[in-house]
mmCIF file of C-alpha atoms in Angstrom:
data_model
loop_
_atom_site.group_PDB
_atom_site.id
_atom_site.type_symbol
_atom_site.label_atom_id
_atom_site.label_comp_id
_atom_site.label_asym_id
_atom_site.label_seq_id
_atom_site.Cartn_x
_atom_site.Cartn_y
_atom_site.Cartn_z
ATOM 1 C CA MET A 601 -1.724 -59.502 19.571
ATOM 2 C CA SER A 602 -4.432 -57.810 17.681
ATOM 3 C CA GLN A 603 -3.914 -57.272 13.884
ATOM 4 C CA THR A 604 -6.225 -54.462 13.767
ATOM 5 C CA PRO A 605 -4.012 -51.238 12.846
ATOM 6 C CA ALA A 606 -3.822 -48.296 15.307
ATOM 7 C CA LYS A 607 -6.041 -45.526 14.636
ATOM 8 C CA ARG A 608 -4.136 -42.364 13.603
ATOM 9 C CA ILE A 609 -4.633 -39.582 16.094
ATOM 10 C CA ARG A 610 -5.661 -36.400 14.152
ATOM 11 C CA ASP A 611 -3.076 -33.674 14.933
ATOM 12 C CA PRO A 612 -5.074 -30.800 16.243
ATOM 13 C CA ARG A 613 -2.275 -28.237 14.659
ATOM 14 C CA LEU A 614 -3.659 -29.220 11.301
ATOM 15 C CA ASP A 615 -7.136 -28.177 11.874
ATOM 16 C CA PHE A 616 -5.971 -25.221 14.008
ATOM 17 C CA PHE A 617 -3.553 -23.463 11.527
ATOM 18 C CA ARG A 618 -5.930 -24.288 8.507
ATOM 19 C CA GLY A 619 -8.642 -22.359 10.524
ATOM 20 C CA ILE A 620 -6.263 -19.430 11.033
ATOM 21 C CA GLY A 621 -5.539 -19.524 7.290
ATOM 22 C CA MET A 622 -9.473 -19.309 6.713
ATOM 23 C CA PHE A 623 -9.759 -16.211 8.573
ATOM 24 C CA ILE A 624 -6.707 -14.486 7.138
ATOM 25 C CA ILE A 625 -8.291 -15.350 3.633
ATOM 26 C CA PHE A 626 -11.600 -13.769 4.606
ATOM 27 C CA ILE A 627 -9.826 -10.509 5.560
ATOM 28 C CA ALA A 628 -7.746 -10.439 2.321
ATOM 29 C CA HIS A 629 -10.639 -11.087 0.080
ATOM 30 C CA THR A 630 -12.930 -8.482 1.618
ATOM 31 C CA PRO A 631 -12.654 -5.402 -0.753
ATOM 32 C CA MET A 632 -11.820 -2.092 0.994
ATOM 33 C CA ASN A 633 -10.967 -3.905 4.380
ATOM 34 C CA PRO A 634 -8.663 -1.847 6.207
ATOM 35 C CA LEU A 635 -7.460 -4.858 8.325
ATOM 36 C CA VAL A 636 -5.781 -6.234 5.174
ATOM 37 C CA ARG A 637 -2.858 -3.887 6.100
ATOM 38 C CA TRP A 638 -2.173 -6.180 9.137
ATOM 39 C CA ILE A 639 -2.338 -9.586 7.756
ATOM 40 C CA PRO A 640 0.887 -11.612 7.433
ATOM 41 C CA ALA A 641 1.425 -11.121 3.726
ATOM 42 C CA ARG A 642 2.130 -7.306 4.642
ATOM 43 C CA PHE A 643 5.191 -8.553 6.672
ATOM 44 C CA GLY A 644 6.850 -11.119 4.630
ATOM 45 C CA PHE A 645 6.839 -13.177 1.362
ATOM 46 C CA SER A 646 4.316 -16.120 2.214
ATOM 47 C CA ASP A 647 0.764 -15.716 3.344
ATOM 48 C CA ALA A 648 -2.373 -17.564 4.090
ATOM 49 C CA THR A 649 -2.363 -19.078 0.826
ATOM 50 C CA GLU A 650 0.608 -21.176 1.619
ATOM 51 C CA ILE A 651 -1.123 -22.308 4.680
ATOM 52 C CA PHE A 652 -4.354 -23.296 2.968
ATOM 53 C CA VAL A 653 -2.231 -25.540 0.206
ATOM 54 C CA PHE A 654 0.316 -26.830 2.580
ATOM 55 C CA CYS A 655 -2.385 -27.963 5.031
ATOM 56 C CA SER A 656 -4.472 -29.231 2.175
ATOM 57 C CA GLY A 657 -1.540 -31.409 1.334
ATOM 58 C CA MET A 658 -1.366 -32.618 4.789
ATOM 59 C CA ALA A 659 -4.993 -33.478 5.035
ATOM 60 C CA SER A 660 -4.995 -35.202 1.606
ATOM 61 C CA ALA A 661 -2.282 -37.499 2.731
ATOM 62 C CA ILE A 662 -4.577 -38.569 5.512
ATOM 63 C CA ALA A 663 -7.835 -38.666 3.488
ATOM 64 C CA PHE A 664 -6.471 -40.052 0.195
ATOM 65 C CA GLY A 665 -3.262 -41.615 1.105
ATOM 66 C CA ALA A 666 -4.992 -44.193 3.543
ATOM 67 C CA VAL A 667 -7.269 -45.237 0.531
ATOM 68 C CA PHE A 668 -4.159 -45.794 -1.794
ATOM 69 C CA ASP A 669 -2.855 -47.992 0.895
ATOM 70 C CA ARG A 670 -5.698 -50.162 1.862
ATOM 71 C CA HIS A 671 -7.386 -50.470 -1.765
ATOM 72 C CA GLY A 672 -4.567 -49.986 -4.125
ATOM 73 C CA TRP A 673 -3.626 -47.353 -6.795
ATOM 74 C CA LEU A 674 -6.691 -47.629 -8.971
ATOM 75 C CA MET A 675 -9.099 -47.111 -6.058
ATOM 76 C CA GLY A 676 -6.933 -44.391 -4.612
ATOM 77 C CA THR A 677 -7.193 -42.500 -8.223
ATOM 78 C CA ALA A 678 -10.776 -43.136 -8.248
ATOM 79 C CA ARG A 679 -11.316 -41.375 -4.821
ATOM 80 C CA VAL A 680 -9.039 -38.464 -5.865
ATOM 81 C CA LEU A 681 -10.921 -38.168 -9.114
ATOM 82 C CA HIS A 682 -14.215 -38.041 -7.081
ATOM 83 C CA ARG A 683 -12.971 -35.273 -4.949
ATOM 84 C CA VAL A 684 -11.805 -33.300 -8.190
ATOM 85 C CA TRP A 685 -15.422 -33.646 -9.476
ATOM 86 C CA GLN A 686 -16.761 -32.280 -6.350
ATOM 87 C CA VAL A 687 -14.238 -29.239 -6.240
ATOM 88 C CA TYR A 688 -15.025 -28.660 -9.947
ATOM 89 C CA TRP A 689 -18.585 -28.170 -9.478
ATOM 90 C CA ALA A 690 -18.020 -25.939 -6.323
ATOM 91 C CA GLN A 691 -16.050 -23.817 -8.391
ATOM 92 C CA ILE A 692 -18.542 -23.416 -11.050
ATOM 93 C CA ILE A 693 -21.389 -22.824 -8.500
ATOM 94 C CA VAL A 694 -19.653 -20.318 -6.473
ATOM 95 C CA PHE A 695 -18.642 -18.241 -9.727
ATOM 96 C CA PHE A 696 -22.351 -18.047 -10.643
ATOM 97 C CA VAL A 697 -23.493 -17.209 -7.043
ATOM 98 C CA ILE A 698 -21.204 -14.282 -6.931
ATOM 99 C CA ALA A 699 -21.803 -13.077 -10.471
ATOM 100 C CA ALA A 700 -25.619 -13.178 -9.965
ATOM 101 C CA MET A 701 -25.312 -11.584 -6.446
ATOM 102 C CA LEU A 702 -22.963 -8.649 -7.607
ATOM 103 C CA MET A 703 -25.197 -8.150 -10.850
ATOM 104 C CA ALA A 704 -28.259 -7.978 -8.674
ATOM 105 C CA ILE A 705 -26.688 -5.414 -6.102
ATOM 106 C CA ASP A 706 -25.725 -3.215 -9.164
ATOM 107 C CA GLN A 707 -29.048 -3.303 -10.798
ATOM 108 C CA THR A 708 -30.632 -1.949 -7.546
ATOM 109 C CA GLY A 709 -28.640 1.458 -8.439
ATOM 110 C CA ALA A 710 -28.101 2.118 -4.756
ATOM 111 C CA PHE A 711 -24.246 2.165 -5.032
ATOM 112 C CA GLU A 712 -22.133 4.314 -7.040
ATOM 113 C CA ARG A 713 -19.622 1.653 -7.360
ATOM 114 C CA ASN A 714 -20.101 -0.968 -10.061
ATOM 115 C CA PHE A 715 -19.391 -4.215 -8.191
ATOM 116 C CA VAL A 716 -19.479 -6.577 -11.221
ATOM 117 C CA ASP A 717 -16.506 -4.320 -12.780
ATOM 118 C CA ARG A 718 -14.586 -4.385 -9.537
ATOM 119 C CA LEU A 719 -14.032 -8.223 -9.922
ATOM 120 C CA ASN A 720 -13.494 -7.716 -13.727
ATOM 121 C CA LEU A 721 -16.646 -9.878 -14.649
ATOM 122 C CA ARG A 722 -17.823 -7.629 -17.119
ATOM 123 C CA PRO A 723 -16.405 -9.469 -20.048
ATOM 124 C CA PHE A 724 -18.223 -12.608 -18.918
ATOM 125 C CA PHE A 725 -21.671 -10.492 -19.169
ATOM 126 C CA ASP A 726 -20.599 -8.612 -22.362
ATOM 127 C CA ASP A 727 -19.755 -11.909 -24.214
ATOM 128 C CA PRO A 728 -21.289 -14.888 -22.202
ATOM 129 C CA GLY A 729 -20.905 -17.502 -25.077
ATOM 130 C CA PRO A 730 -17.054 -18.068 -25.297
ATOM 131 C CA ASN A 731 -16.875 -17.197 -21.554
ATOM 132 C CA LEU A 732 -19.292 -19.889 -20.334
ATOM 133 C CA VAL A 733 -17.318 -22.316 -22.227
ATOM 134 C CA GLY A 734 -14.219 -21.159 -20.878
ATOM 135 C CA LEU A 735 -15.682 -21.254 -17.330
ATOM 136 C CA LEU A 736 -16.609 -24.787 -17.792
ATOM 137 C CA THR A 737 -13.345 -25.862 -19.257
ATOM 138 C CA LEU A 738 -11.487 -23.802 -16.804
ATOM 139 C CA THR A 739 -9.768 -21.641 -19.600
ATOM 140 C CA TYR A 740 -11.770 -18.613 -18.074
ATOM 141 C CA VAL A 741 -10.432 -18.050 -14.641
ATOM 142 C CA PRO A 742 -10.900 -14.690 -13.007
ATOM 143 C CA ASN A 743 -8.339 -14.065 -10.267
ATOM 144 C CA TYR A 744 -10.803 -14.036 -7.491
ATOM 145 C CA PHE A 745 -11.742 -17.656 -8.584
ATOM 146 C CA ASP A 746 -8.323 -18.940 -9.195
ATOM 147 C CA ILE A 747 -7.473 -20.922 -5.968
ATOM 148 C CA LEU A 748 -9.994 -24.038 -6.429
ATOM 149 C CA PRO A 749 -8.736 -24.548 -10.247
ATOM 150 C CA MET A 750 -5.238 -24.688 -8.909
ATOM 151 C CA TYR A 751 -6.408 -27.186 -6.337
ATOM 152 C CA ILE A 752 -8.115 -29.320 -8.958
ATOM 153 C CA VAL A 753 -5.064 -29.569 -11.127
ATOM 154 C CA ILE A 754 -2.955 -30.521 -8.037
ATOM 155 C CA LEU A 755 -5.271 -33.041 -6.911
ATOM 156 C CA ALA A 756 -5.125 -34.715 -10.311
ATOM 157 C CA LEU A 757 -1.300 -34.733 -10.057
ATOM 158 C CA MET A 758 -1.680 -36.934 -7.021
ATOM 159 C CA PRO A 759 -2.225 -40.311 -8.753
ATOM 160 C CA LEU A 760 0.976 -39.607 -10.647
ATOM 161 C CA VAL A 761 2.992 -38.747 -7.584
ATOM 162 C CA MET A 762 1.696 -41.832 -5.844
ATOM 163 C CA ALA A 763 2.587 -44.119 -8.813
ATOM 164 C CA LEU A 764 6.241 -43.024 -8.601
ATOM 165 C CA ALA A 765 6.230 -43.114 -5.015
ATOM 166 C CA ARG A 766 5.460 -46.883 -5.349
ATOM 167 C CA ILE A 767 8.498 -47.377 -7.098
ATOM 168 C CA ASN A 768 10.711 -45.015 -4.795
ATOM 169 C CA THR A 769 9.628 -42.026 -2.718
ATOM 170 C CA SER A 770 12.729 -40.382 -4.065
ATOM 171 C CA TYR A 771 11.245 -40.323 -7.527
ATOM 172 C CA ALA A 772 8.143 -38.608 -6.322
ATOM 173 C CA ILE A 773 9.918 -36.053 -4.492
ATOM 174 C CA THR A 774 12.352 -35.427 -7.530
ATOM 175 C CA ALA A 775 9.393 -35.156 -10.023
ATOM 176 C CA CYS A 776 7.763 -32.351 -7.887
ATOM 177 C CA LEU A 777 11.132 -30.418 -7.742
ATOM 178 C CA LEU A 778 11.328 -30.754 -11.445
ATOM 179 C CA THR A 779 8.125 -29.722 -12.061
ATOM 180 C CA TRP A 780 8.280 -26.355 -9.926
ATOM 181 C CA ALA A 781 11.777 -25.769 -11.688
ATOM 182 C CA ALA A 782 10.086 -26.038 -14.898
ATOM 183 C CA ALA A 783 7.068 -23.790 -14.073
ATOM 184 C CA SER A 784 9.214 -21.192 -12.134
ATOM 185 C CA GLN A 785 9.889 -17.814 -13.838
ATOM 186 C CA PRO A 786 13.503 -17.459 -12.958
ATOM 187 C CA TRP A 787 14.509 -20.890 -14.390
ATOM 188 C CA ILE A 788 12.463 -20.063 -17.621
ATOM 189 C CA ALA A 789 14.541 -16.870 -17.834
ATOM 190 C CA VAL A 790 17.798 -18.558 -17.296
ATOM 191 C CA LEU A 791 17.098 -21.690 -19.602
ATOM 192 C CA ASP A 792 15.337 -20.007 -22.216
ATOM 193 C CA VAL A 793 13.628 -23.260 -23.326
ATOM 194 C CA PRO A 794 10.625 -22.703 -25.385
ATOM 195 C CA ILE A 795 8.891 -26.023 -24.152
ATOM 196 C CA PHE A 796 9.056 -24.618 -20.488
ATOM 197 C CA GLN A 797 7.506 -21.271 -21.313
ATOM 198 C CA GLY A 798 4.185 -22.714 -21.551
ATOM 199 C CA LEU A 799 4.009 -24.580 -18.498
ATOM 200 C CA ASN A 800 1.021 -22.847 -16.979
ATOM 201 C CA LEU A 801 -2.742 -22.678 -18.347
ATOM 202 C CA PRO A 802 -4.822 -19.942 -19.943
ATOM 203 C CA ALA A 803 -6.816 -17.683 -17.817
ATOM 204 C CA GLU A 804 -8.794 -15.745 -20.332
ATOM 205 C CA PRO A 805 -10.173 -16.616 -23.974
ATOM 206 C CA TRP A 806 -9.389 -13.098 -25.282
ATOM 207 C CA SER A 807 -6.032 -12.559 -23.845
ATOM 208 C CA GLN A 808 -2.531 -14.418 -23.305
ATOM 209 C CA ARG A 809 -2.824 -14.103 -19.520
ATOM 210 C CA SER A 810 -2.179 -17.371 -17.580
ATOM 211 C CA TRP A 811 -3.394 -18.396 -14.260
ATOM 212 C CA PHE A 812 -2.393 -16.291 -11.280
ATOM 213 C CA PHE A 813 -1.726 -19.303 -9.270
ATOM 214 C CA ASN A 814 0.332 -21.720 -11.412
ATOM 215 C CA PRO A 815 -0.600 -25.165 -10.265
ATOM 216 C CA PHE A 816 2.741 -26.609 -11.525
ATOM 217 C CA ALA A 817 4.656 -24.433 -9.486
ATOM 218 C CA TRP A 818 2.415 -24.311 -6.380
ATOM 219 C CA GLN A 819 2.274 -28.190 -6.281
ATOM 220 C CA LEU A 820 5.386 -28.044 -4.428
ATOM 221 C CA VAL A 821 3.880 -26.455 -1.340
ATOM 222 C CA PHE A 822 1.126 -28.943 -1.479
ATOM 223 C CA PHE A 823 3.489 -32.173 -1.854
ATOM 224 C CA THR A 824 5.753 -30.772 0.777
ATOM 225 C CA GLY A 825 2.737 -31.035 3.356
ATOM 226 C CA PHE A 826 1.630 -34.486 1.751
ATOM 227 C CA ALA A 827 5.239 -35.739 2.033
ATOM 228 C CA PHE A 828 5.647 -34.724 5.652
ATOM 229 C CA MET A 829 2.342 -36.335 6.501
ATOM 230 C CA ARG A 830 3.158 -39.477 4.431
ATOM 231 C CA GLY A 831 6.540 -39.721 6.394
ATOM 232 C CA TRP A 832 8.484 -39.265 3.166
ATOM 233 C CA ILE A 833 10.310 -36.382 4.640
ATOM 234 C CA PRO A 834 11.157 -36.831 8.386
ATOM 235 C CA ALA A 835 9.960 -34.216 10.903
ATOM 236 C CA PRO A 836 12.604 -31.501 11.471
ATOM 237 C CA PRO A 837 14.516 -31.559 14.910
ATOM 238 C CA VAL A 838 13.463 -29.119 17.395
ATOM 239 C CA ARG A 839 16.877 -27.182 18.036
ATOM 240 C CA ARG A 840 17.851 -23.805 19.090
ATOM 241 C CA ASP A 841 19.964 -23.193 15.982
ATOM 242 C CA LEU A 842 16.984 -24.115 13.771
ATOM 243 C CA ILE A 843 14.877 -21.849 15.577
ATOM 244 C CA TRP A 844 17.053 -18.864 15.558
ATOM 245 C CA PHE A 845 17.895 -19.598 11.811
ATOM 246 C CA CYS A 846 14.236 -19.386 10.904
ATOM 247 C CA VAL A 847 13.575 -16.396 13.060
ATOM 248 C CA ALA A 848 16.270 -14.744 11.137
ATOM 249 C CA ILE A 849 14.730 -15.468 7.859
ATOM 250 C CA VAL A 850 11.448 -14.090 9.038
ATOM 251 C CA ILE A 851 13.061 -10.950 10.351
ATOM 252 C CA ILE A 852 15.175 -10.341 7.149
ATOM 253 C CA SER A 853 12.156 -10.898 4.821
ATOM 254 C CA ILE A 854 10.361 -7.982 6.234
ATOM 255 C CA PRO A 855 12.802 -5.281 4.961
ATOM 256 C CA LEU A 856 13.271 -7.284 1.640
ATOM 257 C CA HIS A 857 9.411 -7.347 1.132
ATOM 258 C CA TYR A 858 9.192 -3.454 1.595
ATOM 259 C CA PHE A 859 12.247 -3.280 -0.749
ATOM 260 C CA VAL A 860 10.404 -4.991 -3.496
ATOM 261 C CA LEU A 861 7.577 -2.734 -3.094
ATOM 262 C CA LEU A 862 9.496 0.405 -3.174
ATOM 263 C CA GLN A 863 9.329 2.419 -6.277
ATOM 264 C CA ALA A 864 11.942 5.233 -5.260
ATOM 265 C CA PHE A 865 15.591 4.879 -6.178
ATOM 266 C CA PRO A 866 15.509 3.864 -9.924
ATOM 267 C CA ILE A 867 19.081 2.689 -9.716
ATOM 268 C CA LEU A 868 18.028 -0.266 -7.365
ATOM 269 C CA ALA A 869 15.364 -1.225 -10.128
ATOM 270 C CA GLU A 870 17.168 -4.355 -11.252
ATOM 271 C CA ALA A 871 17.844 -5.527 -7.981
ATOM 272 C CA ARG A 872 14.347 -5.133 -6.797
ATOM 273 C CA SER A 873 13.421 -6.971 -10.082
ATOM 274 C CA ALA A 874 15.857 -9.821 -9.149
ATOM 275 C CA ILE A 875 14.217 -10.236 -5.714
ATOM 276 C CA ALA A 876 10.821 -9.919 -7.167
ATOM 277 C CA ALA A 877 11.313 -12.931 -9.494
ATOM 278 C CA LEU A 878 12.355 -14.945 -6.400
ATOM 279 C CA VAL A 879 9.328 -14.107 -4.473
ATOM 280 C CA THR A 880 6.747 -14.114 -7.160
ATOM 281 C CA LYS A 881 3.389 -15.432 -6.176
ATOM 282 C CA THR A 882 2.197 -16.779 -9.406
ATOM 283 C CA TYR A 883 5.366 -19.074 -9.973
ATOM 284 C CA PHE A 884 5.832 -19.602 -6.169
ATOM 285 C CA GLY A 885 9.361 -18.158 -6.091
ATOM 286 C CA LEU A 886 12.144 -19.760 -4.078
ATOM 287 C CA PHE A 887 12.128 -17.094 -1.402
ATOM 288 C CA ARG A 888 8.632 -17.307 -0.888
ATOM 289 C CA TYR A 889 9.136 -21.235 -0.335
ATOM 290 C CA LEU A 890 11.794 -20.531 2.249
ATOM 291 C CA HIS A 891 9.830 -18.116 4.066
ATOM 292 C CA PHE A 892 6.950 -20.443 4.372
ATOM 293 C CA LEU A 893 9.135 -23.112 5.714
ATOM 294 C CA ALA A 894 10.513 -20.854 8.197
ATOM 295 C CA VAL A 895 7.173 -19.708 9.495
ATOM 296 C CA ALA A 896 5.567 -23.235 9.378
ATOM 297 C CA TYR A 897 8.713 -24.493 11.443
ATOM 298 C CA LEU A 898 8.285 -21.670 14.199
ATOM 299 C CA ALA A 899 4.651 -22.355 14.159
ATOM 300 C CA TRP A 900 5.029 -26.238 14.591
ATOM 301 C CA VAL A 901 7.350 -25.725 17.525
ATOM 302 C CA ALA A 902 5.403 -22.890 19.206
ATOM 303 C CA ALA A 903 2.254 -25.329 19.110
ATOM 304 C CA GLY A 904 4.330 -28.389 20.587
ATOM 305 C CA GLU A 905 3.899 -32.036 19.970
ATOM 306 C CA LEU A 906 0.346 -32.847 19.139
ATOM 307 C CA GLY A 907 -0.538 -29.201 19.788
ATOM 308 C CA ARG A 908 0.043 -29.537 23.424
ATOM 309 C CA ASN A 909 0.838 -25.885 23.774
ATOM 310 C CA LEU A 910 -2.327 -24.780 22.520
ATOM 311 C CA PRO A 911 -4.828 -23.646 25.050
ATOM 312 C CA GLN A 912 -7.264 -26.210 26.032
ATOM 313 C CA HIS A 913 -9.270 -24.674 28.985
ATOM 314 C CA GLY A 914 -11.374 -21.549 29.666
ATOM 315 C CA TRP A 915 -12.202 -19.101 27.019
ATOM 316 C CA PRO A 916 -8.772 -19.376 25.094
ATOM 317 C CA GLY A 917 -9.482 -22.983 24.859
ATOM 318 C CA ARG A 918 -13.081 -22.504 23.509
ATOM 319 C CA VAL A 919 -11.548 -20.088 20.787
ATOM 320 C CA VAL A 920 -9.005 -22.548 19.969
ATOM 321 C CA GLU A 921 -11.702 -25.184 19.370
ATOM 322 C CA THR A 922 -13.796 -22.860 17.328
ATOM 323 C CA VAL A 923 -10.666 -22.160 15.116
ATOM 324 C CA LYS A 924 -10.127 -25.931 14.661
ATOM 325 C CA GLN A 925 -13.734 -26.473 13.652
ATOM 326 C CA VAL A 926 -13.490 -23.846 10.826
ATOM 327 C CA GLY A 927 -10.208 -25.706 9.907
ATOM 328 C CA GLN A 928 -11.899 -29.075 9.605
ATOM 329 C CA GLN A 929 -14.268 -27.577 7.413
ATOM 330 C CA SER A 930 -11.981 -25.782 5.261
ATOM 331 C CA LEU A 931 -13.737 -26.218 1.910
ATOM 332 C CA ALA A 932 -17.151 -25.283 2.900
ATOM 333 C CA VAL A 933 -15.859 -22.207 4.765
ATOM 334 C CA PHE A 934 -13.812 -21.248 1.879
ATOM 335 C CA LEU A 935 -16.519 -21.188 -0.697
ATOM 336 C CA ALA A 936 -18.796 -19.486 1.863
ATOM 337 C CA SER A 937 -16.039 -16.815 2.609
ATOM 338 C CA LEU A 938 -15.806 -15.877 -1.056
ATOM 339 C CA VAL A 939 -19.415 -14.833 -0.872
ATOM 340 C CA ILE A 940 -19.454 -13.345 2.505
ATOM 341 C CA ALA A 941 -16.345 -11.213 1.814
ATOM 342 C CA GLN A 942 -17.930 -9.720 -1.154
ATOM 343 C CA LEU A 943 -21.216 -9.047 0.847
ATOM 344 C CA CYS A 944 -18.938 -7.330 3.620
ATOM 345 C CA GLY A 945 -17.237 -5.365 0.775
ATOM 346 C CA VAL A 946 -20.538 -4.054 -0.241
ATOM 347 C CA LEU A 947 -21.321 -3.149 3.559
ATOM 348 C CA LEU A 948 -17.937 -1.193 3.677
ATOM 349 C CA SER A 949 -18.812 0.650 0.246
ATOM 350 C CA ALA A 950 -21.951 1.963 1.780
ATOM 351 C CA THR A 951 -20.291 3.573 5.041
ATOM 352 C CA ASP A 952 -17.857 6.155 5.789
ATOM 353 C CA MET A 953 -15.342 3.461 6.887
ATOM 354 C CA HIS A 954 -15.711 4.365 10.596
ATOM 355 C CA PRO A 955 -13.597 2.094 12.797
ATOM 356 C CA LEU A 956 -16.507 0.770 14.564
ATOM 357 C CA VAL A 957 -18.088 -0.144 11.137
ATOM 358 C CA VAL A 958 -14.968 -2.076 10.090
ATOM 359 C CA ILE A 959 -14.716 -3.914 13.193
ATOM 360 C CA GLY A 960 -18.322 -4.712 13.114
ATOM 361 C CA VAL A 961 -18.105 -5.956 9.494
ATOM 362 C CA ASN A 962 -15.220 -7.987 10.039
ATOM 363 C CA VAL A 963 -16.658 -9.611 13.362
ATOM 364 C CA PHE A 964 -19.918 -10.183 11.507
ATOM 365 C CA GLY A 965 -17.831 -12.198 8.680
ATOM 366 C CA ALA A 966 -15.773 -13.979 11.225
ATOM 367 C CA LEU A 967 -18.831 -15.186 13.012
ATOM 368 C CA ALA A 968 -20.542 -15.925 9.877
ATOM 369 C CA LEU A 969 -17.713 -18.367 9.086
ATOM 370 C CA VAL A 970 -18.141 -19.953 12.344
ATOM 371 C CA VAL A 971 -21.648 -20.647 11.688
ATOM 372 C CA VAL A 972 -20.987 -22.024 8.202
ATOM 373 C CA ALA A 973 -18.305 -24.510 9.917
ATOM 374 C CA ARG A 974 -20.753 -25.906 12.703
ATOM 375 C CA THR A 975 -23.697 -26.100 10.275
ATOM 376 C CA THR A 976 -21.583 -28.176 7.763
ATOM 377 C CA ALA A 977 -20.364 -30.403 10.754
ATOM 378 C CA TRP A 978 -24.015 -30.697 11.799
ATOM 379 C CA PHE A 979 -25.038 -31.964 8.373
ATOM 380 C CA LYS A 980 -21.848 -34.188 8.021
ATOM 381 C CA SER A 981 -22.837 -36.023 11.246
ATOM 382 C CA ASN A 982 -25.989 -37.184 9.474
ATOM 383 C CA PRO A 983 -28.228 -36.402 12.536
ATOM 384 C CA TRP A 984 -31.292 -37.949 10.574
ATOM 385 C CA LYS A 985 -29.591 -41.266 10.909
ATOM 386 C CA ARG A 986 -29.469 -41.260 14.517
ATOM 387 C CA PRO A 987 -32.108 -43.389 16.451
ATOM 388 C CA ALA A 988 -35.131 -41.315 17.223
ATOM 389 C CA PRO A 989 -35.942 -40.458 20.751
ATOM 390 C CA THR A 990 -38.783 -42.956 21.950
ATOM 391 C CA SER A 991 -41.898 -41.325 23.293
ATOM 392 C CA VAL A 992 -42.770 -42.644 26.617
ATOM 393 C CA THR A 993 -46.677 -42.924 27.554
ATOM 394 C CA ALA A 994 -48.132 -41.750 30.927
ATOM 395 C CA GLU A 995 -48.526 -45.559 31.787
ATOM 396 C CA GLN A 996 -44.842 -46.283 31.206
ATOM 397 C CA ARG A 997 -43.976 -43.461 33.200
ATOM 398 C CA ILE A 998 -45.667 -45.041 36.271
ATOM 399 C CA GLU A 999 -42.962 -46.694 38.532
ATOM 400 C CA PRO A 1000 -43.437 -50.227 39.090
ATOM 401 C CA ALA A 1001 -44.664 -51.367 42.535
ATOM 402 C CA PRO A 1002 -42.253 -52.872 45.058
ATOM 403 C CA SER A 1003 -42.029 -56.482 44.849
ATOM 404 C CA SER A 1004 -43.554 -56.799 48.458
ATOM 405 C CA ALA A 1005 -46.550 -55.108 47.281
ATOM 406 C CA LEU A 1006 -47.079 -57.714 44.539
ATOM 407 C CA ALA A 1007 -47.085 -60.469 46.984
ATOM 408 C CA ALA A 1008 -50.298 -62.569 47.064
ATOM 409 C CA PRO A 1009 -52.918 -60.937 49.658
ATOM 410 C CA LYS A 1010 -53.289 -62.828 52.708
ATOM 411 C CA ALA A 1011 -56.530 -64.895 53.010
#
């Protein structure tokens, strides 16, 4: 028998749902976008951020886990650090691109709204010295630019998790759970242990604000996807009782979500505060985690094994393939979406928010993400390394004569 290991089949569900998350994130990031009222975050505790982080954990298990397995811990760590380096510079570049773009738009004087202030970037321009240092050291992290820094820190934790897993996978899982518990706001309030109260990172040099996405809390959903893909956690069975249990969680979460947002009935303020602590986005609250697991399970069951229930033919199949391609190029698409969303917000600001304009702007943004995904895929295919097509001369195009015609002429 051949000793060559079998090639892992790429699960299309990973790319499909990650692509769905990219489109939702674009809608959520577009200022003044009316469609934001209809994204999943308005009907439950979790949203597209969980999709992005969870699927990134699964993709990292495939991309980086294989390096740890084949070449050892040191080489796997080097591979992770190389990715951290790439994402770090992507964070720096996208910040300067958006900041310069919005400043250029403001300087035209064509709009009443100040777009630099809308993203709270004015402190950077007013006092660039310390904020430039803060930007490069990730101690200045404006809210709009906070997902990639979270991703960087989580990636940096991967070698430690893999080192613990080499001893026993239960150690790695326990470490992730304890890190989340230490960073979770409800636990901090209960334990009142000073050492835990600083388990976040500073977001502004001039204030005490911490990162909006606490990486030590959000690593839980990342390493959950990582653990599923590595086989540390078995895939849940497809059972009717589990399906209905997850449906119940999703349905119950809808009124609870609006109850937290409700400002009436001051007598219920303490109850709302208690639930809000369990669904907090910064510290990745427990209810948020349970809601995402329920939604992910239902999506996993609906898609079927290896995505067999996803459309594969006709125009629905082409749509699925397009969404999967967007998911395959998630980093490039995400970076582009940050810029495109701001441009679409400028377009919406310049109009009367007519429904046709709203639809047109969102369609334009979605198509732009598709173009970015396909362009990135084209560049990654290294087309310049393919053999160049050979040019055929006119003489070479002449068909050879039949063999009988080549026979020696008769005397």
